[in-house]
Amino acid sequence: MSTIKSERGLALVKYLLVGMFFGIVLVKAEVISWFRIQEMFRLQSFHMYGVIGAAVAVGMLSVFLIRKFDIKTISGEKVEIKDKEFKKGQVIGGFIFGLGWAVTGACPGPIFAQMGIGYTVVVVTFISALLGTWVYGKLAEKLPN
Amino acid sequence: MENIINWMSEPWPWYVAGPLLGLTVPILLLIGNRSFGVSSSLRHVCAACVPAKIPFFSYDWKAESWNLLFVAGIVLGGVIAASVLSDPADMVVAGSTKQELMALGITRFENLLPSEIFNWENLFTMKGLIFFVLGGFMVGFGTRYAGGCTSGHAIMGISNLQWPSVVATIFFMLGGFTMTHLFLPALMRLAGF
């Protein structure tokens, strides 16, 4: 897990605010919509591709600039991003997640936003996602990786 | 002020929403050296509530509690978007998608989610089993096995030029295409549409 110093109490409130910002954008962009996900997988709308593409472009530019100008965090730390290690899970697990994405119309972030906008039954999807995570954890050492 | 609220209440185009979502990456890095990702929150909840002495859930989840605050924020963001910034107009779905979904049995398109699927009456039915239980399980199991989801891999990982994240994203999409075109018609018939 992270090597960065852990924050407690009020220091954590800023993440609640960033989450709120992220949640509002998810809803207003309609990317939490089951219909928009269907449009994407039927190649009948550019919307989702535009959103994800533009998000990646901005993210990539930001990381590039942070590295290039060695921009520090607000507390003066050097920005650290861990490299991702390749494992078979990105293929098998990734495919399984894709199957679920097209059924629920949601990735993990949108599940929370869907509950927030009043689809309270999505709490069942959330509990199932927790169960899926738990079962993965239980089987992790036995699965191909 | 009212004008601004009205303007913000309309659906946001991709070229506004996409860059704003992307900004989450530098914001989290700069306010606390945190790598953007949502699905690990599910792992932290498991570690906090039902660790069951499983090695995968034996770590200091409290050190990662920023992530739980972040997802709580997403729920609140949803509440705000649906109350203060709610859009009274029906959602606009691509005509071709609408036709194909109508052929599968979906008749209502006014909200972000099809109300025929996402309601409590469906909980103990085949619809609930497929769309909430099975779907949610695949999302949770798949993202953890893949080590991330669309935020952690597709946005954060690719932004940081990580090729394993490119692989994961390709397989996210392949899974989605496979479900939509190969299995969904049969599953929807099975669910009684």
PDB file of N, CA, C and O in Angstrom, chain A residues 4-5 7 14-15 20 28-29 33-36 39 41-42 44 55-56 59-60 67 73-74 78-80 83-84 87 93 97-98 107 119-120 128-129 134 137 144, chain B residues 8-9 12 17-18 26 30-34 50 54 73 85 92 94 97 100 111-113 120 133 136 140 142 145 150 152 154 159-160 162 164 172 177 180-181:
ATOM      1  N   ILE A   4       2.959   6.967   1.466  1.00  0.00           N
ATOM      2  CA  ILE A   4       2.750   8.368   1.817  1.00  0.00           C
ATOM      3  C   ILE A   4       2.134   8.464   3.209  1.00  0.00           C
ATOM      4  O   ILE A   4       1.347   7.616   3.615  1.00  0.00           O
ATOM      5  N   LYS A   5       2.502   9.514   3.927  1.00  0.00           N
ATOM      6  CA  LYS A   5       2.031   9.634   5.305  1.00  0.00           C
ATOM      7  C   LYS A   5       0.494   9.635   5.345  1.00  0.00           C
ATOM      8  O   LYS A   5      -0.155  10.182   4.463  1.00  0.00           O
ATOM      9  N   GLU A   7      -3.190  10.570   6.630  1.00  0.00           N
ATOM     10  CA  GLU A   7      -3.811  11.768   7.173  1.00  0.00           C
ATOM     11  C   GLU A   7      -5.041  11.343   7.954  1.00  0.00           C
ATOM     12  O   GLU A   7      -5.687  10.367   7.622  1.00  0.00           O
ATOM     13  N   LYS A  14     -10.872  17.303   2.692  1.00  0.00           N
ATOM     14  CA  LYS A  14     -10.630  17.748   1.322  1.00  0.00           C
ATOM     15  C   LYS A  14     -10.953  16.646   0.293  1.00  0.00           C
ATOM     16  O   LYS A  14     -11.400  16.933  -0.813  1.00  0.00           O
ATOM     17  N   TYR A  15     -10.769  15.394   0.694  1.00  0.00           N
ATOM     18  CA  TYR A  15     -11.077  14.297  -0.238  1.00  0.00           C
ATOM     19  C   TYR A  15     -12.584  14.138  -0.431  1.00  0.00           C
ATOM     20  O   TYR A  15     -13.050  13.755  -1.494  1.00  0.00           O
ATOM     21  N   MET A  20     -17.069  14.983  -4.084  1.00  0.00           N
ATOM     22  CA  MET A  20     -18.315  15.648  -4.451  1.00  0.00           C
ATOM     23  C   MET A  20     -18.215  16.262  -5.843  1.00  0.00           C
ATOM     24  O   MET A  20     -19.110  16.114  -6.676  1.00  0.00           O
ATOM     25  N   LYS A  28     -23.628  14.953 -14.227  1.00  0.00           N
ATOM     26  CA  LYS A  28     -23.971  15.934 -15.262  1.00  0.00           C
ATOM     27  C   LYS A  28     -23.425  15.529 -16.626  1.00  0.00           C
ATOM     28  O   LYS A  28     -23.958  15.919 -17.654  1.00  0.00           O
ATOM     29  N   ALA A  29     -22.370  14.725 -16.660  1.00  0.00           N
ATOM     30  CA  ALA A  29     -21.858  14.210 -17.930  1.00  0.00           C
ATOM     31  C   ALA A  29     -22.680  13.008 -18.388  1.00  0.00           C
ATOM     32  O   ALA A  29     -22.507  12.514 -19.494  1.00  0.00           O
ATOM     33  N   SER A  33     -25.005   6.871 -16.705  1.00  0.00           N
ATOM     34  CA  SER A  33     -26.265   6.403 -17.294  1.00  0.00           C
ATOM     35  C   SER A  33     -26.102   5.046 -17.973  1.00  0.00           C
ATOM     36  O   SER A  33     -25.208   4.857 -18.806  1.00  0.00           O
ATOM     37  N   TRP A  34     -26.994   4.141 -17.641  1.00  0.00           N
ATOM     38  CA  TRP A  34     -27.020   2.826 -18.289  1.00  0.00           C
ATOM     39  C   TRP A  34     -27.173   2.993 -19.802  1.00  0.00           C
ATOM     40  O   TRP A  34     -26.569   2.272 -20.589  1.00  0.00           O
ATOM     41  N   PHE A  35     -27.942   3.991 -20.189  1.00  0.00           N
ATOM     42  CA  PHE A  35     -28.177   4.221 -21.617  1.00  0.00           C
ATOM     43  C   PHE A  35     -26.907   4.683 -22.331  1.00  0.00           C
ATOM     44  O   PHE A  35     -26.616   4.254 -23.451  1.00  0.00           O
ATOM     45  N   ARG A  36     -26.141   5.566 -21.688  1.00  0.00           N
ATOM     46  CA  ARG A  36     -24.895   6.053 -22.305  1.00  0.00           C
ATOM     47  C   ARG A  36     -23.887   4.911 -22.470  1.00  0.00           C
ATOM     48  O   ARG A  36     -23.129   4.871 -23.430  1.00  0.00           O
ATOM     49  N   GLU A  39     -24.965   2.994 -25.448  1.00  0.00           N
ATOM     50  CA  GLU A  39     -24.563   3.723 -26.673  1.00  0.00           C
ATOM     51  C   GLU A  39     -23.095   3.469 -26.990  1.00  0.00           C
ATOM     52  O   GLU A  39     -22.724   3.244 -28.136  1.00  0.00           O
ATOM     53  N   PHE A  41     -21.122   0.878 -26.066  1.00  0.00           N
ATOM     54  CA  PHE A  41     -20.805  -0.480 -26.511  1.00  0.00           C
ATOM     55  C   PHE A  41     -21.505  -0.845 -27.820  1.00  0.00           C
ATOM     56  O   PHE A  41     -21.205  -1.860 -28.430  1.00  0.00           O
ATOM     57  N   ARG A  42     -22.440  -0.022 -28.263  1.00  0.00           N
ATOM     58  CA  ARG A  42     -23.065  -0.231 -29.581  1.00  0.00           C
ATOM     59  C   ARG A  42     -22.458   0.701 -30.618  1.00  0.00           C
ATOM     60  O   ARG A  42     -22.923   0.753 -31.758  1.00  0.00           O
ATOM     61  N   GLN A  44     -22.723   3.830 -31.006  1.00  0.00           N
ATOM     62  CA  GLN A  44     -23.738   4.694 -31.596  1.00  0.00           C
ATOM     63  C   GLN A  44     -23.694   6.127 -31.068  1.00  0.00           C
ATOM     64  O   GLN A  44     -24.554   6.939 -31.409  1.00  0.00           O
ATOM     65  N   ALA A  55     -10.605  13.085 -20.578  1.00  0.00           N
ATOM     66  CA  ALA A  55     -10.132  12.917 -19.204  1.00  0.00           C
ATOM     67  C   ALA A  55      -8.701  12.383 -19.201  1.00  0.00           C
ATOM     68  O   ALA A  55      -7.840  12.873 -18.464  1.00  0.00           O
ATOM     69  N   VAL A  56      -8.438  11.390 -20.064  1.00  0.00           N
ATOM     70  CA  VAL A  56      -7.088  10.821 -20.141  1.00  0.00           C
ATOM     71  C   VAL A  56      -6.108  11.888 -20.640  1.00  0.00           C
ATOM     72  O   VAL A  56      -5.004  12.023 -20.094  1.00  0.00           O
ATOM     73  N   GLY A  59      -5.408  14.244 -17.817  1.00  0.00           N
ATOM     74  CA  GLY A  59      -4.640  13.535 -16.792  1.00  0.00           C
ATOM     75  C   GLY A  59      -3.189  13.370 -17.218  1.00  0.00           C
ATOM     76  O   GLY A  59      -2.261  13.623 -16.447  1.00  0.00           O
ATOM     77  N   MET A  60      -2.996  12.983 -18.483  1.00  0.00           N
ATOM     78  CA  MET A  60      -1.660  12.741 -19.012  1.00  0.00           C
ATOM     79  C   MET A  60      -0.838  14.035 -19.030  1.00  0.00           C
ATOM     80  O   MET A  60       0.308  14.059 -18.603  1.00  0.00           O
ATOM     81  N   ARG A  67       5.745  16.173 -13.495  1.00  0.00           N
ATOM     82  CA  ARG A  67       7.091  15.586 -13.590  1.00  0.00           C
ATOM     83  C   ARG A  67       8.096  16.595 -14.116  1.00  0.00           C
ATOM     84  O   ARG A  67       9.176  16.760 -13.557  1.00  0.00           O
ATOM     85  N   THR A  73       3.568  18.592  -3.791  1.00  0.00           N
ATOM     86  CA  THR A  73       2.213  18.607  -3.226  1.00  0.00           C
ATOM     87  C   THR A  73       2.084  19.828  -2.316  1.00  0.00           C
ATOM     88  O   THR A  73       3.090  20.469  -1.994  1.00  0.00           O
ATOM     89  N   ILE A  74       0.853  20.127  -1.862  1.00  0.00           N
ATOM     90  CA  ILE A  74       0.673  21.307  -1.017  1.00  0.00           C
ATOM     91  C   ILE A  74       1.475  21.211   0.279  1.00  0.00           C
ATOM     92  O   ILE A  74       1.822  22.222   0.867  1.00  0.00           O
ATOM     93  N   LYS A  78       7.385  15.332  -2.666  1.00  0.00           N
ATOM     94  CA  LYS A  78       7.549  15.008  -4.074  1.00  0.00           C
ATOM     95  C   LYS A  78       6.381  14.102  -4.491  1.00  0.00           C
ATOM     96  O   LYS A  78       5.988  13.224  -3.735  1.00  0.00           O
ATOM     97  N   VAL A  79       5.810  14.355  -5.656  1.00  0.00           N
ATOM     98  CA  VAL A  79       4.682  13.535  -6.111  1.00  0.00           C
ATOM     99  C   VAL A  79       5.182  12.145  -6.489  1.00  0.00           C
ATOM    100  O   VAL A  79       6.119  12.000  -7.279  1.00  0.00           O
ATOM    101  N   GLU A  80       4.568  11.138  -5.878  1.00  0.00           N
ATOM    102  CA  GLU A  80       4.974   9.753  -6.147  1.00  0.00           C
ATOM    103  C   GLU A  80       3.809   9.014  -6.790  1.00  0.00           C
ATOM    104  O   GLU A  80       2.705   9.047  -6.266  1.00  0.00           O
ATOM    105  N   ASP A  83       4.307   2.501 -10.191  1.00  0.00           N
ATOM    106  CA  ASP A  83       4.121   1.825 -11.476  1.00  0.00           C
ATOM    107  C   ASP A  83       3.170   0.659 -11.303  1.00  0.00           C
ATOM    108  O   ASP A  83       3.104   0.040 -10.242  1.00  0.00           O
ATOM    109  N   LYS A  84       2.409   0.361 -12.347  1.00  0.00           N
ATOM    110  CA  LYS A  84       1.509  -0.799 -12.301  1.00  0.00           C
ATOM    111  C   LYS A  84       2.253  -1.999 -12.866  1.00  0.00           C
ATOM    112  O   LYS A  84       2.936  -1.898 -13.887  1.00  0.00           O
ATOM    113  N   LYS A  87      -0.117  -8.236 -14.684  1.00  0.00           N
ATOM    114  CA  LYS A  87      -0.484  -9.571 -14.232  1.00  0.00           C
ATOM    115  C   LYS A  87      -1.648 -10.058 -15.087  1.00  0.00           C
ATOM    116  O   LYS A  87      -2.318  -9.252 -15.739  1.00  0.00           O
ATOM    117  N   GLY A  93      -9.557 -10.518 -15.322  1.00  0.00           N
ATOM    118  CA  GLY A  93     -10.381  -9.676 -14.457  1.00  0.00           C
ATOM    119  C   GLY A  93     -10.959  -8.499 -15.233  1.00  0.00           C
ATOM    120  O   GLY A  93     -12.116  -8.123 -15.054  1.00  0.00           O
ATOM    121  N   PHE A  97     -14.866  -7.594 -15.528  1.00  0.00           N
ATOM    122  CA  PHE A  97     -15.406  -6.287 -15.172  1.00  0.00           C
ATOM    123  C   PHE A  97     -16.182  -5.698 -16.359  1.00  0.00           C
ATOM    124  O   PHE A  97     -17.276  -5.149 -16.183  1.00  0.00           O
ATOM    125  N   GLY A  98     -15.635  -5.842 -17.572  1.00  0.00           N
ATOM    126  CA  GLY A  98     -16.318  -5.313 -18.761  1.00  0.00           C
ATOM    127  C   GLY A  98     -17.707  -5.915 -18.912  1.00  0.00           C
ATOM    128  O   GLY A  98     -18.676  -5.210 -19.223  1.00  0.00           O
ATOM    129  N   CYS A 107     -19.307   1.577 -13.535  1.00  0.00           N
ATOM    130  CA  CYS A 107     -18.037   1.145 -12.970  1.00  0.00           C
ATOM    131  C   CYS A 107     -18.110   1.499 -11.480  1.00  0.00           C
ATOM    132  O   CYS A 107     -19.096   2.095 -11.045  1.00  0.00           O
ATOM    133  N   TYR A 119     -31.322   6.300  -7.081  1.00  0.00           N
ATOM    134  CA  TYR A 119     -31.599   4.897  -7.425  1.00  0.00           C
ATOM    135  C   TYR A 119     -31.115   4.040  -6.260  1.00  0.00           C
ATOM    136  O   TYR A 119     -30.057   3.406  -6.323  1.00  0.00           O
ATOM    137  N   THR A 120     -31.909   4.056  -5.184  1.00  0.00           N
ATOM    138  CA  THR A 120     -31.450   3.414  -3.953  1.00  0.00           C
ATOM    139  C   THR A 120     -31.221   1.912  -4.120  1.00  0.00           C
ATOM    140  O   THR A 120     -30.422   1.329  -3.399  1.00  0.00           O
ATOM    141  N   SER A 128     -23.232  -6.434  -3.845  1.00  0.00           N
ATOM    142  CA  SER A 128     -22.735  -7.519  -4.691  1.00  0.00           C
ATOM    143  C   SER A 128     -21.304  -7.256  -5.131  1.00  0.00           C
ATOM    144  O   SER A 128     -20.496  -8.188  -5.233  1.00  0.00           O
ATOM    145  N   ALA A 129     -21.003  -5.981  -5.407  1.00  0.00           N
ATOM    146  CA  ALA A 129     -19.632  -5.640  -5.806  1.00  0.00           C
ATOM    147  C   ALA A 129     -18.676  -5.890  -4.633  1.00  0.00           C
ATOM    148  O   ALA A 129     -17.553  -6.374  -4.829  1.00  0.00           O
ATOM    149  N   TRP A 134     -14.646  -9.412  -2.145  1.00  0.00           N
ATOM    150  CA  TRP A 134     -14.287 -10.318  -1.052  1.00  0.00           C
ATOM    151  C   TRP A 134     -13.930 -11.700  -1.584  1.00  0.00           C
ATOM    152  O   TRP A 134     -12.938 -12.305  -1.192  1.00  0.00           O
ATOM    153  N   GLY A 137     -10.598 -11.653  -3.046  1.00  0.00           N
ATOM    154  CA  GLY A 137      -9.580 -11.662  -1.991  1.00  0.00           C
ATOM    155  C   GLY A 137      -9.371 -13.047  -1.424  1.00  0.00           C
ATOM    156  O   GLY A 137      -8.250 -13.481  -1.164  1.00  0.00           O
ATOM    157  N   PRO A 144      -4.984 -17.637 -11.445  1.00  0.00           N
ATOM    158  CA  PRO A 144      -3.797 -17.367 -12.274  1.00  0.00           C
ATOM    159  C   PRO A 144      -3.426 -15.890 -12.209  1.00  0.00           C
ATOM    160  O   PRO A 144      -4.299 -15.037 -12.347  1.00  0.00           O
TER     161      PRO A 144
ATOM    162  N   MET B   8     -25.934  25.114 -15.636  1.00  0.00           N
ATOM    163  CA  MET B   8     -25.237  23.939 -15.118  1.00  0.00           C
ATOM    164  C   MET B   8     -26.147  22.722 -15.018  1.00  0.00           C
ATOM    165  O   MET B   8     -25.683  21.593 -14.929  1.00  0.00           O
ATOM    166  N   SER B   9     -27.454  22.977 -15.012  1.00  0.00           N
ATOM    167  CA  SER B   9     -28.400  21.866 -14.867  1.00  0.00           C
ATOM    168  C   SER B   9     -28.578  21.070 -16.144  1.00  0.00           C
ATOM    169  O   SER B   9     -29.031  19.934 -16.127  1.00  0.00           O
ATOM    170  N   TRP B  12     -23.945  18.102 -19.425  1.00  0.00           N
ATOM    171  CA  TRP B  12     -22.691  18.727 -19.844  1.00  0.00           C
ATOM    172  C   TRP B  12     -22.092  17.955 -21.021  1.00  0.00           C
ATOM    173  O   TRP B  12     -21.990  16.733 -20.978  1.00  0.00           O
ATOM    174  N   ALA B  17     -17.130  17.979 -19.594  1.00  0.00           N
ATOM    175  CA  ALA B  17     -17.080  16.982 -18.528  1.00  0.00           C
ATOM    176  C   ALA B  17     -15.779  16.182 -18.523  1.00  0.00           C
ATOM    177  O   ALA B  17     -15.210  15.931 -17.461  1.00  0.00           O
ATOM    178  N   GLY B  18     -15.303  15.795 -19.698  1.00  0.00           N
ATOM    179  CA  GLY B  18     -14.099  14.963 -19.787  1.00  0.00           C
ATOM    180  C   GLY B  18     -12.896  15.632 -19.131  1.00  0.00           C
ATOM    181  O   GLY B  18     -12.269  15.067 -18.235  1.00  0.00           O
ATOM    182  N   PRO B  26      -4.612  15.414 -11.229  1.00  0.00           N
ATOM    183  CA  PRO B  26      -3.655  16.316 -10.562  1.00  0.00           C
ATOM    184  C   PRO B  26      -4.157  16.833  -9.218  1.00  0.00           C
ATOM    185  O   PRO B  26      -3.345  17.045  -8.305  1.00  0.00           O
ATOM    186  N   LEU B  30      -1.824  16.510  -5.986  1.00  0.00           N
ATOM    187  CA  LEU B  30      -1.237  17.706  -5.379  1.00  0.00           C
ATOM    188  C   LEU B  30      -1.762  17.998  -3.977  1.00  0.00           C
ATOM    189  O   LEU B  30      -1.065  18.610  -3.177  1.00  0.00           O
ATOM    190  N   ILE B  31      -2.990  17.550  -3.663  1.00  0.00           N
ATOM    191  CA  ILE B  31      -3.472  17.844  -2.310  1.00  0.00           C
ATOM    192  C   ILE B  31      -3.031  16.785  -1.304  1.00  0.00           C
ATOM    193  O   ILE B  31      -3.138  16.999  -0.106  1.00  0.00           O
ATOM    194  N   GLY B  32      -2.555  15.641  -1.778  1.00  0.00           N
ATOM    195  CA  GLY B  32      -2.187  14.642  -0.777  1.00  0.00           C
ATOM    196  C   GLY B  32      -1.388  13.472  -1.325  1.00  0.00           C
ATOM    197  O   GLY B  32      -1.263  12.445  -0.667  1.00  0.00           O
ATOM    198  N   ASN B  33      -0.833  13.637  -2.553  1.00  0.00           N
ATOM    199  CA  ASN B  33      -0.044  12.565  -3.142  1.00  0.00           C
ATOM    200  C   ASN B  33      -0.836  11.272  -3.293  1.00  0.00           C
ATOM    201  O   ASN B  33      -0.323  10.185  -3.051  1.00  0.00           O
ATOM    202  N   ARG B  34      -2.111  11.412  -3.667  1.00  0.00           N
ATOM    203  CA  ARG B  34      -2.961  10.228  -3.815  1.00  0.00           C
ATOM    204  C   ARG B  34      -3.187   9.908  -5.277  1.00  0.00           C
ATOM    205  O   ARG B  34      -3.508  10.794  -6.060  1.00  0.00           O
ATOM    206  N   VAL B  50     -15.134  -7.261   6.947  1.00  0.00           N
ATOM    207  CA  VAL B  50     -15.076  -8.733   6.963  1.00  0.00           C
ATOM    208  C   VAL B  50     -13.698  -9.245   6.538  1.00  0.00           C
ATOM    209  O   VAL B  50     -13.570  -9.939   5.543  1.00  0.00           O
ATOM    210  N   ILE B  54      -8.067 -13.135   5.902  1.00  0.00           N
ATOM    211  CA  ILE B  54      -7.589 -13.352   4.538  1.00  0.00           C
ATOM    212  C   ILE B  54      -6.407 -12.410   4.303  1.00  0.00           C
ATOM    213  O   ILE B  54      -6.497 -11.223   4.597  1.00  0.00           O
ATOM    214  N   GLY B  73     -17.976  11.281  -0.846  1.00  0.00           N
ATOM    215  CA  GLY B  73     -18.152  12.517  -1.598  1.00  0.00           C
ATOM    216  C   GLY B  73     -18.892  12.278  -2.910  1.00  0.00           C
ATOM    217  O   GLY B  73     -19.738  13.083  -3.314  1.00  0.00           O
ATOM    218  N   LEU B  85     -28.976  20.655  -9.125  1.00  0.00           N
ATOM    219  CA  LEU B  85     -28.675  20.767 -10.553  1.00  0.00           C
ATOM    220  C   LEU B  85     -29.507  19.811 -11.395  1.00  0.00           C
ATOM    221  O   LEU B  85     -29.076  19.385 -12.459  1.00  0.00           O
ATOM    222  N   VAL B  92     -31.628  12.386 -23.546  1.00  0.00           N
ATOM    223  CA  VAL B  92     -31.549  12.172 -24.990  1.00  0.00           C
ATOM    224  C   VAL B  92     -30.660  10.959 -25.265  1.00  0.00           C
ATOM    225  O   VAL B  92     -29.482  10.971 -24.955  1.00  0.00           O
ATOM    226  N   ALA B  94     -29.283   8.162 -28.138  1.00  0.00           N
ATOM    227  CA  ALA B  94     -29.114   8.016 -29.587  1.00  0.00           C
ATOM    228  C   ALA B  94     -30.265   7.185 -30.174  1.00  0.00           C
ATOM    229  O   ALA B  94     -30.630   6.144 -29.614  1.00  0.00           O
ATOM    230  N   THR B  97     -29.626   3.490 -30.703  1.00  0.00           N
ATOM    231  CA  THR B  97     -29.533   2.739 -29.439  1.00  0.00           C
ATOM    232  C   THR B  97     -30.941   2.505 -28.891  1.00  0.00           C
ATOM    233  O   THR B  97     -31.274   1.402 -28.431  1.00  0.00           O
ATOM    234  N   GLU B 100     -32.657  -0.290 -30.767  1.00  0.00           N
ATOM    235  CA  GLU B 100     -32.146  -1.619 -30.421  1.00  0.00           C
ATOM    236  C   GLU B 100     -32.580  -2.031 -29.020  1.00  0.00           C
ATOM    237  O   GLU B 100     -32.884  -3.201 -28.781  1.00  0.00           O
ATOM    238  N   ASN B 111     -35.210   8.714 -17.765  1.00  0.00           N
ATOM    239  CA  ASN B 111     -34.193   8.983 -16.744  1.00  0.00           C
ATOM    240  C   ASN B 111     -32.824   8.444 -17.135  1.00  0.00           C
ATOM    241  O   ASN B 111     -32.682   7.809 -18.170  1.00  0.00           O
ATOM    242  N   LEU B 112     -31.841   8.671 -16.269  1.00  0.00           N
ATOM    243  CA  LEU B 112     -30.486   8.214 -16.563  1.00  0.00           C
ATOM    244  C   LEU B 112     -30.390   6.691 -16.603  1.00  0.00           C
ATOM    245  O   LEU B 112     -29.600   6.121 -17.339  1.00  0.00           O
ATOM    246  N   LEU B 113     -31.219   6.032 -15.782  1.00  0.00           N
ATOM    247  CA  LEU B 113     -31.223   4.573 -15.763  1.00  0.00           C
ATOM    248  C   LEU B 113     -32.621   4.094 -16.142  1.00  0.00           C
ATOM    249  O   LEU B 113     -33.607   4.773 -15.825  1.00  0.00           O
ATOM    250  N   TRP B 120     -36.918  -1.323  -6.797  1.00  0.00           N
ATOM    251  CA  TRP B 120     -36.894  -2.300  -5.696  1.00  0.00           C
ATOM    252  C   TRP B 120     -37.801  -3.496  -5.945  1.00  0.00           C
ATOM    253  O   TRP B 120     -37.554  -4.593  -5.433  1.00  0.00           O
ATOM    254  N   VAL B 133     -27.352  -8.336  -8.765  1.00  0.00           N
ATOM    255  CA  VAL B 133     -26.503  -9.302  -8.067  1.00  0.00           C
ATOM    256  C   VAL B 133     -25.353  -9.790  -8.955  1.00  0.00           C
ATOM    257  O   VAL B 133     -24.176  -9.615  -8.622  1.00  0.00           O
ATOM    258  N   GLY B 136     -23.250  -6.659 -10.351  1.00  0.00           N
ATOM    259  CA  GLY B 136     -22.417  -6.067  -9.298  1.00  0.00           C
ATOM    260  C   GLY B 136     -21.263  -6.978  -8.930  1.00  0.00           C
ATOM    261  O   GLY B 136     -20.139  -6.512  -8.729  1.00  0.00           O
ATOM    262  N   GLY B 140     -17.257  -6.016  -9.038  1.00  0.00           N
ATOM    263  CA  GLY B 140     -16.374  -6.081  -7.871  1.00  0.00           C
ATOM    264  C   GLY B 140     -15.241  -7.076  -8.054  1.00  0.00           C
ATOM    265  O   GLY B 140     -14.071  -6.749  -7.824  1.00  0.00           O
ATOM    266  N   GLY B 142     -14.150  -8.466 -10.906  1.00  0.00           N
ATOM    267  CA  GLY B 142     -13.329  -8.136 -12.071  1.00  0.00           C
ATOM    268  C   GLY B 142     -12.365  -6.983 -11.803  1.00  0.00           C
ATOM    269  O   GLY B 142     -11.186  -7.062 -12.143  1.00  0.00           O
ATOM    270  N   TYR B 145      -9.559  -8.129  -9.399  1.00  0.00           N
ATOM    271  CA  TYR B 145      -8.668  -9.060 -10.091  1.00  0.00           C
ATOM    272  C   TYR B 145      -7.789  -8.274 -11.071  1.00  0.00           C
ATOM    273  O   TYR B 145      -6.586  -8.543 -11.205  1.00  0.00           O
ATOM    274  N   THR B 150     -12.064   1.730 -14.323  1.00  0.00           N
ATOM    275  CA  THR B 150     -11.913   2.772 -15.338  1.00  0.00           C
ATOM    276  C   THR B 150     -11.179   3.990 -14.788  1.00  0.00           C
ATOM    277  O   THR B 150     -10.463   4.651 -15.522  1.00  0.00           O
ATOM    278  N   GLY B 152      -8.916   3.991 -12.023  1.00  0.00           N
ATOM    279  CA  GLY B 152      -7.545   3.623 -11.673  1.00  0.00           C
ATOM    280  C   GLY B 152      -6.684   3.223 -12.862  1.00  0.00           C
ATOM    281  O   GLY B 152      -5.501   3.574 -12.931  1.00  0.00           O
ATOM    282  N   ALA B 154      -7.942   3.137 -16.596  1.00  0.00           N
ATOM    283  CA  ALA B 154      -8.168   3.861 -17.853  1.00  0.00           C
ATOM    284  C   ALA B 154      -7.763   5.324 -17.735  1.00  0.00           C
ATOM    285  O   ALA B 154      -7.203   5.902 -18.657  1.00  0.00           O
ATOM    286  N   SER B 159      -2.813   7.855 -17.929  1.00  0.00           N
ATOM    287  CA  SER B 159      -2.217   9.191 -17.766  1.00  0.00           C
ATOM    288  C   SER B 159      -0.755   9.089 -17.363  1.00  0.00           C
ATOM    289  O   SER B 159       0.057   9.933 -17.699  1.00  0.00           O
ATOM    290  N   ASN B 160      -0.433   8.028 -16.613  1.00  0.00           N
ATOM    291  CA  ASN B 160       0.936   7.836 -16.149  1.00  0.00           C
ATOM    292  C   ASN B 160       1.701   6.867 -17.055  1.00  0.00           C
ATOM    293  O   ASN B 160       2.736   6.328 -16.671  1.00  0.00           O
ATOM    294  N   GLN B 162       1.219   3.776 -18.144  1.00  0.00           N
ATOM    295  CA  GLN B 162       1.443   2.410 -17.670  1.00  0.00           C
ATOM    296  C   GLN B 162       0.839   1.422 -18.667  1.00  0.00           C
ATOM    297  O   GLN B 162      -0.384   1.383 -18.829  1.00  0.00           O
ATOM    298  N   PRO B 164       0.406  -1.837 -18.521  1.00  0.00           N
ATOM    299  CA  PRO B 164      -0.588  -2.794 -17.993  1.00  0.00           C
ATOM    300  C   PRO B 164      -1.996  -2.171 -17.925  1.00  0.00           C
ATOM    301  O   PRO B 164      -3.003  -2.872 -18.069  1.00  0.00           O
ATOM    302  N   PHE B 172     -11.412  -4.260 -20.558  1.00  0.00           N
ATOM    303  CA  PHE B 172     -12.680  -3.699 -20.049  1.00  0.00           C
ATOM    304  C   PHE B 172     -13.642  -3.554 -21.234  1.00  0.00           C
ATOM    305  O   PHE B 172     -14.813  -3.934 -21.176  1.00  0.00           O
ATOM    306  N   PHE B 177     -18.215  -5.078 -24.886  1.00  0.00           N
ATOM    307  CA  PHE B 177     -18.742  -5.385 -26.219  1.00  0.00           C
ATOM    308  C   PHE B 177     -19.326  -6.801 -26.229  1.00  0.00           C
ATOM    309  O   PHE B 177     -20.387  -7.042 -26.791  1.00  0.00           O
ATOM    310  N   THR B 180     -22.697  -6.829 -24.324  1.00  0.00           N
ATOM    311  CA  THR B 180     -23.742  -6.109 -25.043  1.00  0.00           C
ATOM    312  C   THR B 180     -24.243  -6.886 -26.256  1.00  0.00           C
ATOM    313  O   THR B 180     -25.446  -6.995 -26.485  1.00  0.00           O
ATOM    314  N   HIS B 181     -23.320  -7.421 -27.039  1.00  0.00           N
ATOM    315  CA  HIS B 181     -23.725  -8.023 -28.303  1.00  0.00           C
ATOM    316  C   HIS B 181     -23.965  -9.528 -28.231  1.00  0.00           C
ATOM    317  O   HIS B 181     -24.754 -10.065 -28.997  1.00  0.00           O
TER     318      HIS B 181
END
